[in-house]
């Protein structure tokens, strides 16, 4: 039996809610490497101790629960076959951003290893930081790049292209294709925010033919 999890799906017309859920999912997944290490740390703590393990058990359950939800919401958004707000652009210049995810990890994620997640104080302090930082990212519509995108085969390109009004625009494009081979060609994209657009040419190929 496949559960549809209807409570996770925004109601028709609630574009703002859908965007916010996607942003929250991307933000959570940007901490995936930290989540994996915390998960392993909790497992080791459980194996080495037999008392006061409430924090570890709660941490493991929450990490897995929200990871499943976040991955599901991200995949639904990136693989959406909805052709609304899809634009046709012509690529002029393409440059792959090879170190963008690594720079994000070094700047924001690795410093979080200083928190001790095996005690209540460390967990609470991290949670406060996580909520405040997340609120800022969502408030300013910040697209959080993450390792999960790399695992799924997506690459980030810094591109210059001509839009439907023949204006030259520069944005970052998220795509599974090697876009350098598509310079001078037209692709279909969907805007994720003011800085990033998603290449949805392959996903919408059947619907738009």
Tab-separated table of C-alpha atoms in Angstrom:
chain	number	residue	atom	x	y	z
A	1	UNK	CA	0.000	0.000	0.000
A	2	UNK	CA	1.314	3.434	-0.951
A	3	UNK	CA	0.408	6.272	1.395
A	4	UNK	CA	-0.102	9.623	-0.298
A	5	UNK	CA	0.568	11.721	2.816
A	6	UNK	CA	-2.087	14.258	1.830
A	7	UNK	CA	-1.291	16.436	4.821
A	8	UNK	CA	2.099	17.154	3.239
A	9	UNK	CA	0.568	18.353	-0.010
A	10	UNK	CA	-0.415	22.021	-0.221
A	11	UNK	CA	-3.971	22.709	-1.235
A	12	UNK	CA	-4.788	23.889	-4.719
A	13	UNK	CA	-3.923	27.523	-5.179
A	14	UNK	CA	-1.587	27.642	-2.182
A	15	UNK	CA	1.569	28.456	-4.192
A	16	UNK	CA	3.085	30.305	-1.262
A	17	UNK	CA	2.689	27.281	0.978
A	18	UNK	CA	4.219	24.983	-1.633
A	19	UNK	CA	7.211	27.279	-2.060
A	20	UNK	CA	7.727	27.519	1.698
A	21	UNK	CA	7.594	23.729	2.135
A	22	UNK	CA	10.129	23.316	-0.665
A	23	UNK	CA	12.428	25.917	0.898
A	24	UNK	CA	12.165	24.226	4.290
A	25	UNK	CA	12.974	20.872	2.694
A	26	UNK	CA	16.015	22.271	0.890
A	27	UNK	CA	17.194	23.945	4.076
A	28	UNK	CA	16.876	20.754	6.112
A	29	UNK	CA	18.665	18.680	3.464
A	30	UNK	CA	21.540	21.165	3.365
A	31	UNK	CA	22.352	19.804	6.838
A	32	UNK	CA	22.272	16.177	5.631
A	33	UNK	CA	26.026	15.534	6.215
A	34	UNK	CA	25.686	16.862	9.754
A	35	UNK	CA	22.531	14.809	10.260
A	36	UNK	CA	24.335	11.629	9.189
A	37	UNK	CA	27.210	12.283	11.594
A	38	UNK	CA	24.816	13.078	14.447
A	39	UNK	CA	22.910	9.881	13.635
A	40	UNK	CA	26.125	7.829	13.838
A	41	UNK	CA	27.211	9.631	17.011
A	42	UNK	CA	23.897	8.749	18.647
A	43	UNK	CA	24.205	5.112	17.551
A	44	UNK	CA	27.692	4.892	19.061
A	45	UNK	CA	26.451	6.547	22.250
A	46	UNK	CA	23.622	4.017	22.549
A	47	UNK	CA	26.052	1.130	22.027
A	48	UNK	CA	28.485	2.449	24.662
A	49	UNK	CA	25.936	3.404	27.333
A	50	UNK	CA	22.785	2.012	28.874
A	51	UNK	CA	21.475	5.018	30.807
A	52	UNK	CA	19.988	8.432	29.963
A	53	UNK	CA	19.642	7.780	26.237
A	54	UNK	CA	16.409	9.719	25.692
A	55	UNK	CA	18.180	12.485	23.752
A	56	UNK	CA	19.816	9.972	21.413
A	57	UNK	CA	16.596	8.101	20.648
A	58	UNK	CA	14.622	11.296	20.014
A	59	UNK	CA	17.406	12.617	17.782
A	60	UNK	CA	17.521	9.461	15.655
A	61	UNK	CA	13.751	9.369	15.148
A	62	UNK	CA	13.516	13.072	14.241
A	63	UNK	CA	16.474	12.941	11.835
A	64	UNK	CA	15.027	10.000	9.911
A	65	UNK	CA	11.452	11.320	9.962
A	66	UNK	CA	12.260	14.779	8.621
A	67	UNK	CA	14.815	13.400	6.158
A	68	UNK	CA	12.147	11.237	4.514
A	69	UNK	CA	9.688	14.134	4.345
A	70	UNK	CA	12.280	16.587	2.987
A	71	UNK	CA	13.528	14.231	0.260
A	72	UNK	CA	9.965	13.478	-0.786
A	73	UNK	CA	9.002	17.136	-1.030
A	74	UNK	CA	12.180	18.072	-2.909
A	75	UNK	CA	11.749	15.275	-5.460
A	76	UNK	CA	8.100	16.178	-6.005
A	77	UNK	CA	9.071	19.793	-6.711
A	78	UNK	CA	12.038	19.073	-8.976
A	79	UNK	CA	10.219	16.345	-10.928
A	80	UNK	CA	6.928	18.209	-11.214
A	81	UNK	CA	5.315	17.930	-14.650
A	82	UNK	CA	3.252	21.054	-14.106
A	83	UNK	CA	3.947	23.333	-17.073
A	84	UNK	CA	2.774	26.496	-15.295
A	85	UNK	CA	5.398	29.261	-15.102
A	86	UNK	CA	7.686	27.400	-17.506
A	87	UNK	CA	9.788	29.678	-19.712
A	88	UNK	CA	11.799	28.990	-22.840
A	89	UNK	CA	15.323	30.447	-22.835
A	90	UNK	CA	18.336	30.382	-25.154
A	91	UNK	CA	21.685	29.664	-23.494
A	92	UNK	CA	24.508	32.072	-24.327
A	93	UNK	CA	27.211	31.271	-21.756
A	94	UNK	CA	27.518	28.333	-19.333
A	95	UNK	CA	29.980	27.863	-16.478
A	96	UNK	CA	29.721	24.943	-14.044
A	97	UNK	CA	29.841	25.829	-10.340
A	98	UNK	CA	31.920	22.894	-9.096
A	99	UNK	CA	32.679	24.062	-5.568
A	100	UNK	CA	29.421	25.765	-4.564
A	101	UNK	CA	28.200	22.870	-2.393
A	102	UNK	CA	31.641	22.399	-0.836
A	103	UNK	CA	31.844	26.113	0.022
A	104	UNK	CA	28.396	25.975	1.634
A	105	UNK	CA	29.425	22.967	3.724
A	106	UNK	CA	32.679	24.584	4.834
A	107	UNK	CA	30.998	27.888	5.711
A	108	UNK	CA	27.793	26.790	7.419
A	109	UNK	CA	27.724	23.048	8.164
A	110	UNK	CA	31.153	21.948	9.381
A	111	UNK	CA	31.282	24.595	12.170
A	112	UNK	CA	28.186	22.912	13.625
A	113	UNK	CA	30.295	19.894	14.586
A	114	UNK	CA	31.317	21.889	17.667
A	115	UNK	CA	27.913	21.182	19.246
A	116	UNK	CA	27.628	18.167	21.526
A	117	UNK	CA	24.467	16.414	20.360
A	118	UNK	CA	24.572	13.718	23.034
A	119	UNK	CA	23.379	16.031	25.825
A	120	UNK	CA	20.333	18.231	26.237
A	121	UNK	CA	22.246	21.513	26.372
A	122	UNK	CA	24.107	20.950	23.104
A	123	UNK	CA	20.939	19.784	21.353
A	124	UNK	CA	18.951	22.819	22.522
A	125	UNK	CA	21.693	25.277	21.527
A	126	UNK	CA	21.902	23.756	18.051
A	127	UNK	CA	18.115	23.768	17.703
A	128	UNK	CA	18.004	27.504	18.490
A	129	UNK	CA	20.655	28.214	15.853
A	130	UNK	CA	18.958	25.894	13.344
A	131	UNK	CA	15.576	27.629	13.714
A	132	UNK	CA	16.982	31.172	13.521
A	133	UNK	CA	19.185	30.410	10.522
A	134	UNK	CA	16.318	28.595	8.812
A	135	UNK	CA	13.958	31.512	9.402
A	136	UNK	CA	16.463	33.883	7.778
A	137	UNK	CA	16.952	31.585	4.768
A	138	UNK	CA	13.223	31.207	4.173
A	139	UNK	CA	12.469	34.881	4.824
A	140	UNK	CA	14.987	35.982	2.197
A	141	UNK	CA	14.067	33.168	-0.221
A	142	UNK	CA	17.573	31.705	-0.066
A	143	UNK	CA	18.109	28.537	-2.086
A	144	UNK	CA	20.134	26.124	0.052
A	145	UNK	CA	22.369	23.960	-2.118
A	146	UNK	CA	23.031	20.542	-0.641
A	147	UNK	CA	24.812	17.230	-1.080
A	148	UNK	CA	21.518	15.432	-1.744
A	149	UNK	CA	21.207	17.334	-5.031
A	150	UNK	CA	24.666	16.082	-5.992
A	151	UNK	CA	23.662	12.510	-5.143
A	152	UNK	CA	20.551	12.871	-7.308
A	153	UNK	CA	22.734	13.927	-10.242
A	154	UNK	CA	22.020	17.660	-10.336
A	155	UNK	CA	24.698	20.191	-11.233
A	156	UNK	CA	24.686	23.959	-10.780
A	157	UNK	CA	25.671	26.231	-13.650
A	158	UNK	CA	26.217	29.966	-13.759
A	159	UNK	CA	24.567	30.930	-17.037
A	160	UNK	CA	23.811	33.883	-19.263
A	161	UNK	CA	20.790	33.416	-21.469
A	162	UNK	CA	18.197	35.263	-23.509
A	163	UNK	CA	14.676	35.129	-22.168
A	164	UNK	CA	11.437	35.233	-24.147
A	165	UNK	CA	11.784	39.019	-24.478
A	166	UNK	CA	15.265	38.561	-25.983
A	167	UNK	CA	16.851	40.159	-22.898
A	168	UNK	CA	20.208	38.882	-21.629
A	169	UNK	CA	19.834	37.487	-18.096
A	170	UNK	CA	22.368	35.914	-15.739
A	171	UNK	CA	21.221	33.270	-13.256
A	172	UNK	CA	22.217	29.920	-11.803
A	173	UNK	CA	20.591	26.900	-13.447
A	174	UNK	CA	20.027	23.584	-11.697
A	175	UNK	CA	20.169	20.740	-14.218
A	176	UNK	CA	20.918	17.037	-14.595
A	177	UNK	CA	22.308	17.633	-18.070
A	178	UNK	CA	25.781	18.790	-19.054
A	179	UNK	CA	24.613	22.229	-20.136
A	180	UNK	CA	27.891	23.251	-21.753
A	181	UNK	CA	26.804	21.103	-24.702
A	182	UNK	CA	23.597	23.109	-24.989
A	183	UNK	CA	25.110	26.562	-25.546
A	184	UNK	CA	23.168	28.263	-28.331
A	185	UNK	CA	20.189	25.963	-27.827
A	186	UNK	CA	16.829	26.542	-26.205
A	187	UNK	CA	15.786	24.842	-22.970
A	188	UNK	CA	12.721	25.082	-20.747
A	189	UNK	CA	13.155	26.342	-17.195
A	190	UNK	CA	11.087	27.027	-14.103
A	191	UNK	CA	12.063	29.751	-11.644
A	192	UNK	CA	12.888	28.550	-8.122
A	193	UNK	CA	13.696	32.024	-6.751
A	194	UNK	CA	15.307	35.263	-7.944
A	195	UNK	CA	18.712	33.598	-8.313
A	196	UNK	CA	18.063	29.980	-9.342
A	197	UNK	CA	16.062	28.372	-12.144
A	198	UNK	CA	15.426	24.679	-12.774
A	199	UNK	CA	16.042	23.018	-16.133
A	200	UNK	CA	12.846	21.032	-16.698
A	201	UNK	CA	13.294	20.268	-20.410
A	202	UNK	CA	13.512	16.490	-19.948
A	203	UNK	CA	10.747	16.293	-17.352
A	204	UNK	CA	8.281	18.175	-19.571
A	205	UNK	CA	9.390	16.665	-22.861
A	206	UNK	CA	6.303	14.461	-23.286
A	207	UNK	CA	3.835	17.031	-21.960
A	208	UNK	CA	5.038	19.819	-24.247
A	209	UNK	CA	5.470	17.809	-27.475
